[in-house]
CSV table of C-alpha atoms and ligand atoms in Angstrom, one decimal:
chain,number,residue,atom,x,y,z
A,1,UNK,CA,56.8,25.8,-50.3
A,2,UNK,CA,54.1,26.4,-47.8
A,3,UNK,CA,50.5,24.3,-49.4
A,4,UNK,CA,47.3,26.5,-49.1
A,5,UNK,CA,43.9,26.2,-49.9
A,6,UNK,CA,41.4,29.0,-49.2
A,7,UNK,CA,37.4,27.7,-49.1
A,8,UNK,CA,35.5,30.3,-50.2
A,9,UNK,CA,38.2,32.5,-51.0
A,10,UNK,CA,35.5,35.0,-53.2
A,11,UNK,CA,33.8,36.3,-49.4
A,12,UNK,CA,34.8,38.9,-47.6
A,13,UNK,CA,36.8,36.5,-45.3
A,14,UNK,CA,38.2,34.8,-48.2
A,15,UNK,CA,39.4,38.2,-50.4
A,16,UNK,CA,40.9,39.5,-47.2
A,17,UNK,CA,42.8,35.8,-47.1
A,18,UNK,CA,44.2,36.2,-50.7
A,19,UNK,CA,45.3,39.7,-50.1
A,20,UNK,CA,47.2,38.4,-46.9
A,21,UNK,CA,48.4,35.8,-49.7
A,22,UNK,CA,49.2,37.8,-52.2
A,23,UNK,CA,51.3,40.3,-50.0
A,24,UNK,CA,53.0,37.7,-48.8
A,25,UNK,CA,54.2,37.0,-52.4
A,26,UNK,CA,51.8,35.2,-53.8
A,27,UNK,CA,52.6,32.2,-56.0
A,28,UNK,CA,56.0,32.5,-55.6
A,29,UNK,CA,55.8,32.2,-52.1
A,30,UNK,CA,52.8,29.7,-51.7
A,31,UNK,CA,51.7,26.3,-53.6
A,32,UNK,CA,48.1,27.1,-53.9
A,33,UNK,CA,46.3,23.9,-54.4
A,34,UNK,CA,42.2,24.7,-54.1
A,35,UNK,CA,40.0,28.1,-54.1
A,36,UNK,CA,36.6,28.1,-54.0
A,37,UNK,CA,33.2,30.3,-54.7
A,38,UNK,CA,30.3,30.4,-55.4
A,39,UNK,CA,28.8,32.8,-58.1
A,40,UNK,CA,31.1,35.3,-58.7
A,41,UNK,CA,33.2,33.6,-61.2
A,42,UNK,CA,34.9,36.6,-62.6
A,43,UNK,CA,36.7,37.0,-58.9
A,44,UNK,CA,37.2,33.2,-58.5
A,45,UNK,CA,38.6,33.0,-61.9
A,46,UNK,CA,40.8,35.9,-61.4
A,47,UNK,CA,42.3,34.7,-57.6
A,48,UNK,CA,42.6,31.4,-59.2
A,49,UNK,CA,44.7,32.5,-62.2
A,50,UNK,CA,47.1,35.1,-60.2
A,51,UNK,CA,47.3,32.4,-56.9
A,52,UNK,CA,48.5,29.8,-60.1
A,53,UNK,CA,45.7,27.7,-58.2
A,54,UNK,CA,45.9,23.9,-59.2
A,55,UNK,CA,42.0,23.6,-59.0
A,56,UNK,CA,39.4,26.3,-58.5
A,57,UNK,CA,35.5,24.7,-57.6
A,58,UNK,CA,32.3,26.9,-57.6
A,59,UNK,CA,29.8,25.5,-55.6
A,60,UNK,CA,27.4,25.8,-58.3
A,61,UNK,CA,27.7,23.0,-61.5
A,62,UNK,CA,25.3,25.6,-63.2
A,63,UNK,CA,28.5,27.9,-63.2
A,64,UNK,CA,30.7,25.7,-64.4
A,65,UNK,CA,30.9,26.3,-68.2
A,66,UNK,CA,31.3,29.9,-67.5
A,67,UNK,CA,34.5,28.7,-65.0
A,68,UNK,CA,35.8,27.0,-67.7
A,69,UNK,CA,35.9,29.5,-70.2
A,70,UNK,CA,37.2,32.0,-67.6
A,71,UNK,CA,40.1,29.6,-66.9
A,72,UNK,CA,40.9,28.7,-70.3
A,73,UNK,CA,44.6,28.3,-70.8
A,74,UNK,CA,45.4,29.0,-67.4
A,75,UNK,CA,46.2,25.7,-66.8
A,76,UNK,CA,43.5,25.7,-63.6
A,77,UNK,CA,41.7,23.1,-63.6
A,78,UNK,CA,37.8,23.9,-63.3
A,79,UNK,CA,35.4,21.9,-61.1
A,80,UNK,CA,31.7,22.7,-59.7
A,81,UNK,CA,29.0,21.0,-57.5
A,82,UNK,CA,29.2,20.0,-53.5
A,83,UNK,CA,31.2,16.3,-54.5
A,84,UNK,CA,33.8,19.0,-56.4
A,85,UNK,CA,34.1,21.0,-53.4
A,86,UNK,CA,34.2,18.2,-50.8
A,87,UNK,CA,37.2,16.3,-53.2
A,88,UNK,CA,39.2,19.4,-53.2
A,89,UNK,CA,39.0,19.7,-49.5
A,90,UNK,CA,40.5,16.4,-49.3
A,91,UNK,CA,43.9,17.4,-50.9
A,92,UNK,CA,47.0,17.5,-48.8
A,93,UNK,CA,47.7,21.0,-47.7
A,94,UNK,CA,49.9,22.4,-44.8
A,95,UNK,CA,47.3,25.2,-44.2
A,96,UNK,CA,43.5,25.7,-45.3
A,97,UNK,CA,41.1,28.7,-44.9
A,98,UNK,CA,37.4,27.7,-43.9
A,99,UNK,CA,35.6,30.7,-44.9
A,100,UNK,CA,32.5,29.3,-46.5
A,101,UNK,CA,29.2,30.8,-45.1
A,102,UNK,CA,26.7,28.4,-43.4
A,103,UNK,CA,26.0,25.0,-42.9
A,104,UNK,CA,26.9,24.8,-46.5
A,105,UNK,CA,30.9,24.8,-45.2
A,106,UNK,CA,30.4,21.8,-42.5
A,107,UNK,CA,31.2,18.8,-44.9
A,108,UNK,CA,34.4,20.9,-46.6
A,109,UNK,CA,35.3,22.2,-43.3
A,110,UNK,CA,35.4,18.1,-41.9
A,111,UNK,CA,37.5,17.2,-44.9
A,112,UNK,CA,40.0,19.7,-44.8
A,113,UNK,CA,40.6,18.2,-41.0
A,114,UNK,CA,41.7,15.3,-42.0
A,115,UNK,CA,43.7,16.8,-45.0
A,116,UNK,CA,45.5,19.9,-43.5
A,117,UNK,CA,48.2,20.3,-40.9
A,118,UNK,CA,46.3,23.8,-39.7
A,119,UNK,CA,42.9,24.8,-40.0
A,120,UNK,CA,41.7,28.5,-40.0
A,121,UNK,CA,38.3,28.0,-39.0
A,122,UNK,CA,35.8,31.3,-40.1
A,123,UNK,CA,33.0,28.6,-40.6
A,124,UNK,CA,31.7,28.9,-36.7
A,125,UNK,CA,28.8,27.3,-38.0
A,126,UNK,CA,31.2,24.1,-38.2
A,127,UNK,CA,31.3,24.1,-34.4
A,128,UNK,CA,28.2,24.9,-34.1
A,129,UNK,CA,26.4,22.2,-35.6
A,130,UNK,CA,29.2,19.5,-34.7
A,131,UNK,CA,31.9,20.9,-32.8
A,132,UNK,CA,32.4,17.5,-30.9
A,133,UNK,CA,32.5,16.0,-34.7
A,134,UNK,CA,35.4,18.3,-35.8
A,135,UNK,CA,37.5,18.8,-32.1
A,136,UNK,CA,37.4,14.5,-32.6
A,137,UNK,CA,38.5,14.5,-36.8
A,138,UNK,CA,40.8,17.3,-35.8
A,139,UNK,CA,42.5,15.0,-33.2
A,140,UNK,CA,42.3,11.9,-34.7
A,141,UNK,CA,44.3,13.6,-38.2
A,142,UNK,CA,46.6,15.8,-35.7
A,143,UNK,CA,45.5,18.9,-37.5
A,144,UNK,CA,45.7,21.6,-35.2
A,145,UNK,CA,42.8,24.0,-35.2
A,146,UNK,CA,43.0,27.8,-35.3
A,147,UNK,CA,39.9,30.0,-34.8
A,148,UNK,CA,39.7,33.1,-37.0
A,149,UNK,CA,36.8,34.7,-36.0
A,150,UNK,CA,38.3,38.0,-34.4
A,151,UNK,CA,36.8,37.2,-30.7
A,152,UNK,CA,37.6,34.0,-30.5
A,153,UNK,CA,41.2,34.6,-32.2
A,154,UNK,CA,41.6,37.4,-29.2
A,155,UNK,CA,40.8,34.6,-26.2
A,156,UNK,CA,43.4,32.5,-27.9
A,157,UNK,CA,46.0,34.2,-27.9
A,158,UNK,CA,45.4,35.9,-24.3
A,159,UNK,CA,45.2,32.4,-22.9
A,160,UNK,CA,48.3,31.3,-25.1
A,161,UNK,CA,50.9,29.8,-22.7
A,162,UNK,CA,48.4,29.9,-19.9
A,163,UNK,CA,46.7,27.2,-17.7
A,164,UNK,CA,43.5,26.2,-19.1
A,165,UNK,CA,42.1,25.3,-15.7
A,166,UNK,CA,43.3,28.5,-14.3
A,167,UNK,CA,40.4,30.2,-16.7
A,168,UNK,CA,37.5,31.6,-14.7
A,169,UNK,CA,35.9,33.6,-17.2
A,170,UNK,CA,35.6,34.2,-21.4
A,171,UNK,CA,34.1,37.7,-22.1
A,172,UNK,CA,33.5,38.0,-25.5
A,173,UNK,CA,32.6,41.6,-26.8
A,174,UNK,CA,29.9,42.6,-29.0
A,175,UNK,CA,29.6,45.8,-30.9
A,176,UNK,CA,25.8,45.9,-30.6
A,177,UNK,CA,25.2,46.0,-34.3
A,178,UNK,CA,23.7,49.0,-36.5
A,179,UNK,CA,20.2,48.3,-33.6
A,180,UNK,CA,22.2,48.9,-30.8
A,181,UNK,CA,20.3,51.8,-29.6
A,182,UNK,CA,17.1,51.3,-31.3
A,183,UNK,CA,13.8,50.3,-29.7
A,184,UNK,CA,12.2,47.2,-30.1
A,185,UNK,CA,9.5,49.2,-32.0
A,186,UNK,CA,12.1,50.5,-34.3
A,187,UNK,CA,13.7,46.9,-34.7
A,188,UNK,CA,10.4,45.5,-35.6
A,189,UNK,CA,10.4,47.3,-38.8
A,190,UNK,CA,13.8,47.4,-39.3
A,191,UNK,CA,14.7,46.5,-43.4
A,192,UNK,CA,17.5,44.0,-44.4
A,193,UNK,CA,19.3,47.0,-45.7
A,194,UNK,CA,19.2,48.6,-42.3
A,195,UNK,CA,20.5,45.4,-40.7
A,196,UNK,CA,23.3,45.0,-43.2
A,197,UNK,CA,24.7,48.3,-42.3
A,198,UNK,CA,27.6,47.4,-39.7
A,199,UNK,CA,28.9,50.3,-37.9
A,200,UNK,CA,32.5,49.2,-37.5
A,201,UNK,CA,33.0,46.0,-39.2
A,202,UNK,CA,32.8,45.3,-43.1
A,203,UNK,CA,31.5,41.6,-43.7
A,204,UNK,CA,29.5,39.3,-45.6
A,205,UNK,CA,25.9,40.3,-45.9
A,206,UNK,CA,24.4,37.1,-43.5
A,207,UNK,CA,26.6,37.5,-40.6
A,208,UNK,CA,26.3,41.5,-40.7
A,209,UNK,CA,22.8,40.9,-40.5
A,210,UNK,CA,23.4,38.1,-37.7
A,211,UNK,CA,25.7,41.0,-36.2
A,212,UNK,CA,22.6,43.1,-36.0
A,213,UNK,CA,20.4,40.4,-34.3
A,214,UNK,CA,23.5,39.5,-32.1
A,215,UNK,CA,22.5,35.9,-33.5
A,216,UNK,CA,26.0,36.2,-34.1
A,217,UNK,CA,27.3,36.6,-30.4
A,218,UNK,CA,24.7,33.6,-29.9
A,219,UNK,CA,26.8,31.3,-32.4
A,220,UNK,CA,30.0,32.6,-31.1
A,221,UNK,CA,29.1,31.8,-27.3
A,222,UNK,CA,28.9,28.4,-28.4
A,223,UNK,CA,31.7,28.4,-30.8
A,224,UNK,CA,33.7,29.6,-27.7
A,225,UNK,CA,32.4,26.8,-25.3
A,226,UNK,CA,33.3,24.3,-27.9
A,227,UNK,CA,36.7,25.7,-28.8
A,228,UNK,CA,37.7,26.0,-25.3
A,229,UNK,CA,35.5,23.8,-23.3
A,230,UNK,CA,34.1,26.0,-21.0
A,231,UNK,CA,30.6,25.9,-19.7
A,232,UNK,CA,27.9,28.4,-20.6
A,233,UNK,CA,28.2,29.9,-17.5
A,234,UNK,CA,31.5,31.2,-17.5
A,235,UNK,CA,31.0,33.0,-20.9
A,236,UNK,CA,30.0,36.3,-20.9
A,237,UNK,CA,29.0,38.9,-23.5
A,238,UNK,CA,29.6,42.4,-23.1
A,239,UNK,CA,28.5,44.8,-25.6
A,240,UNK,CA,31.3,47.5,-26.6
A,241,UNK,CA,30.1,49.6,-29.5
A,242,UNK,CA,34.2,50.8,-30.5
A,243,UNK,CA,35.3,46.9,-31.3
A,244,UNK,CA,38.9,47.5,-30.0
A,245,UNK,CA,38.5,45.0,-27.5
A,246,UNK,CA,38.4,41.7,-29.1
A,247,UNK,CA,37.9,39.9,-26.2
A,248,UNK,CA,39.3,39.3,-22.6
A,249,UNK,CA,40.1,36.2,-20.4
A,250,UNK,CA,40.2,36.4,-16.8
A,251,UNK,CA,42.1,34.2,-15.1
A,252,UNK,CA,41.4,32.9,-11.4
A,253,UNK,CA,43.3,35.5,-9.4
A,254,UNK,CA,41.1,38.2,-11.3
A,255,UNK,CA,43.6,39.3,-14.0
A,256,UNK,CA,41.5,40.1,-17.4
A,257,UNK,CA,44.2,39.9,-20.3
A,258,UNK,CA,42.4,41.5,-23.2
A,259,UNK,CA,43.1,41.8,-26.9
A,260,UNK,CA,42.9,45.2,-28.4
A,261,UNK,CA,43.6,46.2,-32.1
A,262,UNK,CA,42.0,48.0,-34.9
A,263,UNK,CA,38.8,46.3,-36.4
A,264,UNK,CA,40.5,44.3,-39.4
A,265,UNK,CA,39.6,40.8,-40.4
A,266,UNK,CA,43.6,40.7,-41.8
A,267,UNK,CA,44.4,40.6,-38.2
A,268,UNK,CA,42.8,37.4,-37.0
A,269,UNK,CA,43.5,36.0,-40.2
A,270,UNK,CA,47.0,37.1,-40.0
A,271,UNK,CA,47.7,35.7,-37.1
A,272,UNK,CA,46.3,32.2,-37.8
A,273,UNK,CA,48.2,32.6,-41.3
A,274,UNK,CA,52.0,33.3,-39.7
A,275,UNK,CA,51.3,31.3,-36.0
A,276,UNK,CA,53.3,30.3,-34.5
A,277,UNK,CA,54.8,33.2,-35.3
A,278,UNK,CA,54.2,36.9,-35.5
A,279,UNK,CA,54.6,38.9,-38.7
A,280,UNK,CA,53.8,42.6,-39.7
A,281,UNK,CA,50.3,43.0,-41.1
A,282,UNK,CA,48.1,45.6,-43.0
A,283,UNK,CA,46.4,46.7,-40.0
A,284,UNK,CA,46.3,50.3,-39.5
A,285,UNK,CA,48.0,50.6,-35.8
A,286,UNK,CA,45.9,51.7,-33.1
A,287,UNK,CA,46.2,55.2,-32.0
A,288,UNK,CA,44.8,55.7,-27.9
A,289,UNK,CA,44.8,59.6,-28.1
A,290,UNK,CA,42.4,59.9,-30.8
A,291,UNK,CA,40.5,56.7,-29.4
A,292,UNK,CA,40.5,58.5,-25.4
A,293,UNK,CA,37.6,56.0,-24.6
A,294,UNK,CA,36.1,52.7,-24.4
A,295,UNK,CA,32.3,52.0,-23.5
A,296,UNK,CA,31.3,48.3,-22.1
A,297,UNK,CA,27.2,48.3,-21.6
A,298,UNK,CA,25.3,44.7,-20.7
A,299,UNK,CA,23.4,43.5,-24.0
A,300,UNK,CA,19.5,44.1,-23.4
A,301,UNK,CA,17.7,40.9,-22.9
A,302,UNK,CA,15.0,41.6,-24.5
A,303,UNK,CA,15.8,43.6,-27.7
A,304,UNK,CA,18.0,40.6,-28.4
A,305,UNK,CA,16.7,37.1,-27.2
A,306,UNK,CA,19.5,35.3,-29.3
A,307,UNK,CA,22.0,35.2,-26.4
A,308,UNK,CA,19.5,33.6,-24.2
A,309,UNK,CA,18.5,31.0,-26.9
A,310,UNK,CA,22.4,30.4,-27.1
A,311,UNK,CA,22.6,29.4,-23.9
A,312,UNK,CA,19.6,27.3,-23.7
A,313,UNK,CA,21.3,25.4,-26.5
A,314,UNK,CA,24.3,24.7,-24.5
A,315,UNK,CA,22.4,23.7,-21.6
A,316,UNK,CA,20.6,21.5,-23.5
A,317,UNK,CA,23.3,20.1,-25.9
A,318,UNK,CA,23.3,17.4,-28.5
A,319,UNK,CA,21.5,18.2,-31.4
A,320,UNK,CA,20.3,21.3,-30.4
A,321,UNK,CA,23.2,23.4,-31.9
A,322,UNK,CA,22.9,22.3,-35.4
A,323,UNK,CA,18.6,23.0,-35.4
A,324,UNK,CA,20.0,26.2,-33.8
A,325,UNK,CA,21.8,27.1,-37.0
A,326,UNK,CA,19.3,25.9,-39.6
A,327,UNK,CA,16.4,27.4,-38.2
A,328,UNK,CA,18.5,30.6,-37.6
A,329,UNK,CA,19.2,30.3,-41.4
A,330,UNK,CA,15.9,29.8,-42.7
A,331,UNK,CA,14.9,32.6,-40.6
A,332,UNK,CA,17.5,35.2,-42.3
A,333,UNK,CA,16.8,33.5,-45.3
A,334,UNK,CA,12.8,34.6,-44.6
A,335,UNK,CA,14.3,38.1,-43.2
A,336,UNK,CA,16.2,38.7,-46.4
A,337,UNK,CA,13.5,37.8,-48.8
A,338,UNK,CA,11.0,40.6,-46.6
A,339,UNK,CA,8.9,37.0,-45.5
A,340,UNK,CA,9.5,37.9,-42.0
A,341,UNK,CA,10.2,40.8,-39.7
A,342,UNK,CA,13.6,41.7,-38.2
A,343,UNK,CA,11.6,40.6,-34.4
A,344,UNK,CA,10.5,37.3,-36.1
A,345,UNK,CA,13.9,35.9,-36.6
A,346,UNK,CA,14.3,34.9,-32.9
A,347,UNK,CA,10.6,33.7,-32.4
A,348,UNK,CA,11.0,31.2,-35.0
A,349,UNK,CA,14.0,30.2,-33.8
A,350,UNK,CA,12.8,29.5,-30.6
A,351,UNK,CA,9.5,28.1,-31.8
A,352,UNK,CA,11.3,25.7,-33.9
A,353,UNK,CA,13.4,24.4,-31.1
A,354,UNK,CA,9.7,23.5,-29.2
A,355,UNK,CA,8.1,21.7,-31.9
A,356,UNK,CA,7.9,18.3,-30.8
A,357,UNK,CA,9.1,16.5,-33.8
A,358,UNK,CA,12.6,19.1,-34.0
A,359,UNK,CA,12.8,17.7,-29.9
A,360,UNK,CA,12.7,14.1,-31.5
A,361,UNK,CA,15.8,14.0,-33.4
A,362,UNK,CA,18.2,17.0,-30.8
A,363,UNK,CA,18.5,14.8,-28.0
A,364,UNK,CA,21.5,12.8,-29.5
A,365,UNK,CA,25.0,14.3,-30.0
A,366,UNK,CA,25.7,14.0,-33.2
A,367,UNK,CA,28.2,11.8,-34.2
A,368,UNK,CA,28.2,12.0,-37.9
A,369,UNK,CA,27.6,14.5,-40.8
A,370,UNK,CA,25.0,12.2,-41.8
A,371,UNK,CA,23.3,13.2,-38.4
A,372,UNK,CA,24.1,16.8,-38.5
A,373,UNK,CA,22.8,17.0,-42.1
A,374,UNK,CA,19.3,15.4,-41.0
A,375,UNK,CA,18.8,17.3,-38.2
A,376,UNK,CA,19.5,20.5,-40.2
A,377,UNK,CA,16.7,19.5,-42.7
A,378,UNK,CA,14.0,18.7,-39.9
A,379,UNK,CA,15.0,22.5,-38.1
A,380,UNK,CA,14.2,24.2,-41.5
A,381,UNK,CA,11.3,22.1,-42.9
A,382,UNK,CA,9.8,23.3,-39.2
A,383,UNK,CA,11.2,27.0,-40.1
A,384,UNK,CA,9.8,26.5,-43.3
A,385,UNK,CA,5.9,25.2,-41.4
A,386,UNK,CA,6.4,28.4,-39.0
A,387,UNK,CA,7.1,30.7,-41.8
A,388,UNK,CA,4.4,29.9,-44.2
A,389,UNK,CA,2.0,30.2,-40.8
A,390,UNK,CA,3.1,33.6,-39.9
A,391,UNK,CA,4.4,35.5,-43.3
A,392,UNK,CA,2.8,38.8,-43.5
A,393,UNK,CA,2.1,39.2,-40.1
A,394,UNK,CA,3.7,41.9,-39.1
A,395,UNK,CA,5.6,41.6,-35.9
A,396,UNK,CA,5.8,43.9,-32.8
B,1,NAD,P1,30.6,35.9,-47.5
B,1,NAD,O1,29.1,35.7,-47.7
B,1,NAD,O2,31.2,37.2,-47.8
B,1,NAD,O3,31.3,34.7,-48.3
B,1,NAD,C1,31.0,33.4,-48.2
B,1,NAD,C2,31.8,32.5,-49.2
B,1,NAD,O4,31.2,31.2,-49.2
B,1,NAD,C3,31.8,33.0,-50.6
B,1,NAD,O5,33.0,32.6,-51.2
B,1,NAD,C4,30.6,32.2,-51.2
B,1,NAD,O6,30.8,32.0,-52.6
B,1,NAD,C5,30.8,30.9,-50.5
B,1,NAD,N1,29.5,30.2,-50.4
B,1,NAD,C6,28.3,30.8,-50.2
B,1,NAD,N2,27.3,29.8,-50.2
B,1,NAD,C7,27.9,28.6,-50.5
B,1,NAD,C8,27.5,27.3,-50.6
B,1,NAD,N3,26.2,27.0,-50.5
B,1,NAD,N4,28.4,26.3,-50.9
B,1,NAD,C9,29.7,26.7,-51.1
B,1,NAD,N5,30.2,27.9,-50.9
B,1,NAD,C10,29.3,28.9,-50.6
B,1,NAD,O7,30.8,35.4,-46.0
B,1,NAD,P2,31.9,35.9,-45.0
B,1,NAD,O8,31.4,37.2,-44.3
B,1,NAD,O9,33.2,36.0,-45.6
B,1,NAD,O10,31.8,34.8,-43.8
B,1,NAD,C11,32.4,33.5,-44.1
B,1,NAD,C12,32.4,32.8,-42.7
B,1,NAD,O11,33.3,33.4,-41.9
B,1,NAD,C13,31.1,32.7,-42.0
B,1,NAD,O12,31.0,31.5,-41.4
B,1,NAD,C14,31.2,33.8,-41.0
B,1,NAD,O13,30.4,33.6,-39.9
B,1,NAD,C15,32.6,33.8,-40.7
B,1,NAD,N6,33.2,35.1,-40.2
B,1,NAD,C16,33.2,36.2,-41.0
B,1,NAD,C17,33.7,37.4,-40.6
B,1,NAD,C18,33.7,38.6,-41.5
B,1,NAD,O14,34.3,39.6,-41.1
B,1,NAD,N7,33.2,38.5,-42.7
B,1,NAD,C19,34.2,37.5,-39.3
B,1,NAD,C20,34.2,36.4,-38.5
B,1,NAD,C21,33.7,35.2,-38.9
B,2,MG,MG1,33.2,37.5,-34.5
């Protein structure tokens, strides 16, 4: 029997994981050995009782009585706190779901590549912050590395049984968010509950609200250049408000093989679940005469100065993709909590990035979590100086 674990199994990429699970027949079919969450223990509790889960962790020891009781006679064992989380990564499985949000997922995420044979990565923040750190534990354990974020899951499997040198171009498609068509006046006093409003896909509350900034594009530009080693300049981003095409890889006698499908998580998910084979999924099929048309527009520049930032962060490598994250982070964080405009998000970003003492510590590459971690605590201290400095100001 196939071994699964599923890190934050209790998101929206982690529910959509356990349904693919449980339609797939569930415990009789899989050997569950971890889930995780966070807060919701009612949801982790009940995944973990109907998977048969050997251990279920929240990431919170204050939850942990309350997991306990929940489990009680279940024969799950309960377990909270990051050392919880990071020991139940570290169990043998065959295949293991990275779906925490964050930063938070980077040191689960690194310890389920040395403990799985193939890792579903949602966590782009993983690559983000230390991509050479998990390409180098991936290779070292031989655990084979499947992205599951929908773009880059498209690129894959257009370049699957292809050249990789023959690559001339990734374009990775963007819906534009809920802001798409908005002015920057209208952005700069647009409300979290505005931002969180996805027009075509359902997800998480952060990276719907990164979706609106196109921070999200941003990480995934460099999740792409990390996943398939090309350089900046050779990825591109297209905004394409539908989100049929997942992406598309042109090759260097100008073929574009592109990925189209309905917007479904279950799809990428899928595919990284059954690979290396194909299976039927709960997608709802695509139907072209009801579609009739796709729309491609370049993202504007200015209404969304994350894509540039992404590929000054490239340019510059090291460090600079793990300050990247945490001041991008804090600044949601800020965003969310109504500290900071919608506008804000990016200047702090990119303010944080020039502060002389962040500069100090981005020029290395990483090498270690130890590295990653410090350099993400510098970025949002300086997120932190920049946001008690300009809270309340209104931005325009
Ligand atoms: P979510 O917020 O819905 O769920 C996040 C999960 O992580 C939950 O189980 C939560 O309990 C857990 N978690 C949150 N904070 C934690 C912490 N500090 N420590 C440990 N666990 C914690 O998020 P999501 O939308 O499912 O996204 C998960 C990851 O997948 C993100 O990296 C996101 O960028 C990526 N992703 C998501 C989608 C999507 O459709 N939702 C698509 C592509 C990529
Ligand atoms: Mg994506």
């Amino acid at each position: 029997m196939r071994r699964i674990s599923i890190f934050g199994a209790t998101g929206s990429v982690g529910v959509n994981t356990v349904d693919l699970i449980n339609r797939g027949g569930g415990r009789a079919a899989f050997d569950v050995v971890a889930l995780s969450g966070g807060a919701n223990i009612a949801l982790l509790a009940e995944q973990a009782r109907n998977l048969g889960a050997r251990i279920a962790v929240t990431a919170y020891p204050q939850h942990l009585d309350e997991l306990r009781r929940a489990l009680e006679g279940s024969g799950v064992e309960a377990a909270a706190g990051p050392d919880a989380l990071t020991e139940a990564a570290s169990r043998p499985t065959d295949w293991a779901m990275s779906a925490i949000v964050g930063v938070a997922g980077l040191r689960p995420t690194l310890e389920l590549a040395a403990s799985t044979r193939v890792l579903a990565l949602a966590n782009k923040e993983s690559l983000v912050c230390a991509g050479a750190l998990l390409r180098a534990r991936c290779a070292a354990h031989k655990t084979r590395l499947l992205p599951v974020d929908s773009e880059h899951s498209a690129l894959w499997q257009a370049m699957n049984g292809e050249d990789a040198a023959k690559v001339r171009r990734l374009i990775l498609t963007a819906t534009g968010g809920p802001f798409r068509t908005w002015s920057l006046a209208q952005m700069a006093n647009a409300t979290p509950a505005q931002a969180v409003a996805h027009p075509t896909w359902d997800m998480g509350q952060r990276i719907s609200v990164d979706s609106a900034s196109m921070f999200n594009k941003a990480l995934e530009v460099i999740e792409a250049a990390n996943l398939y080693d090309m350089p900046a300049a050779a990825i591109e981003v297209i905004v394409h408000p539908q989100a049929i095409v997942h992406s598309m890889v042109e090759f260097c006698d100008g073929a574009i093989l592109a990925h189209l499908g309905t917007p479904d998580m279950r799809a990428p998910i899928g595919y990284a679940l059954n690979w290396p084979d194909r299976a039927p999924l709960p997608v709802p099929p695509l139907n072209l005469e009801t579609l009739r048309q796709l729309d491609f527009e370049p993202p504007d520049p200015l209404r969304f100065p994350a894509l540039r930032l992404a590929r000054q962060v490239l340019a510059a490598g090291g460090g600079h993709g793990a300050a990247f994250n945490a001041a991008k982070e804090a600044a949601l964080d800020a965003f969310l909590a109504g500290q900071i405009g919608f506008l804000d998000m990016a200047r702090l970003v990119e303010d944080v990035l020039d502060q002389p003492y962040v500069r100090a510590v981005i020029t290395q590459i990483p090498r270690d979590l130890n590295t990653v971690l410090t350099i993400d605590t510098v970025a949002r201290n300086a997120a932190e100086d920049w946001i008690a400095k300009n809270k309340g100001l209104v931005s325009d």
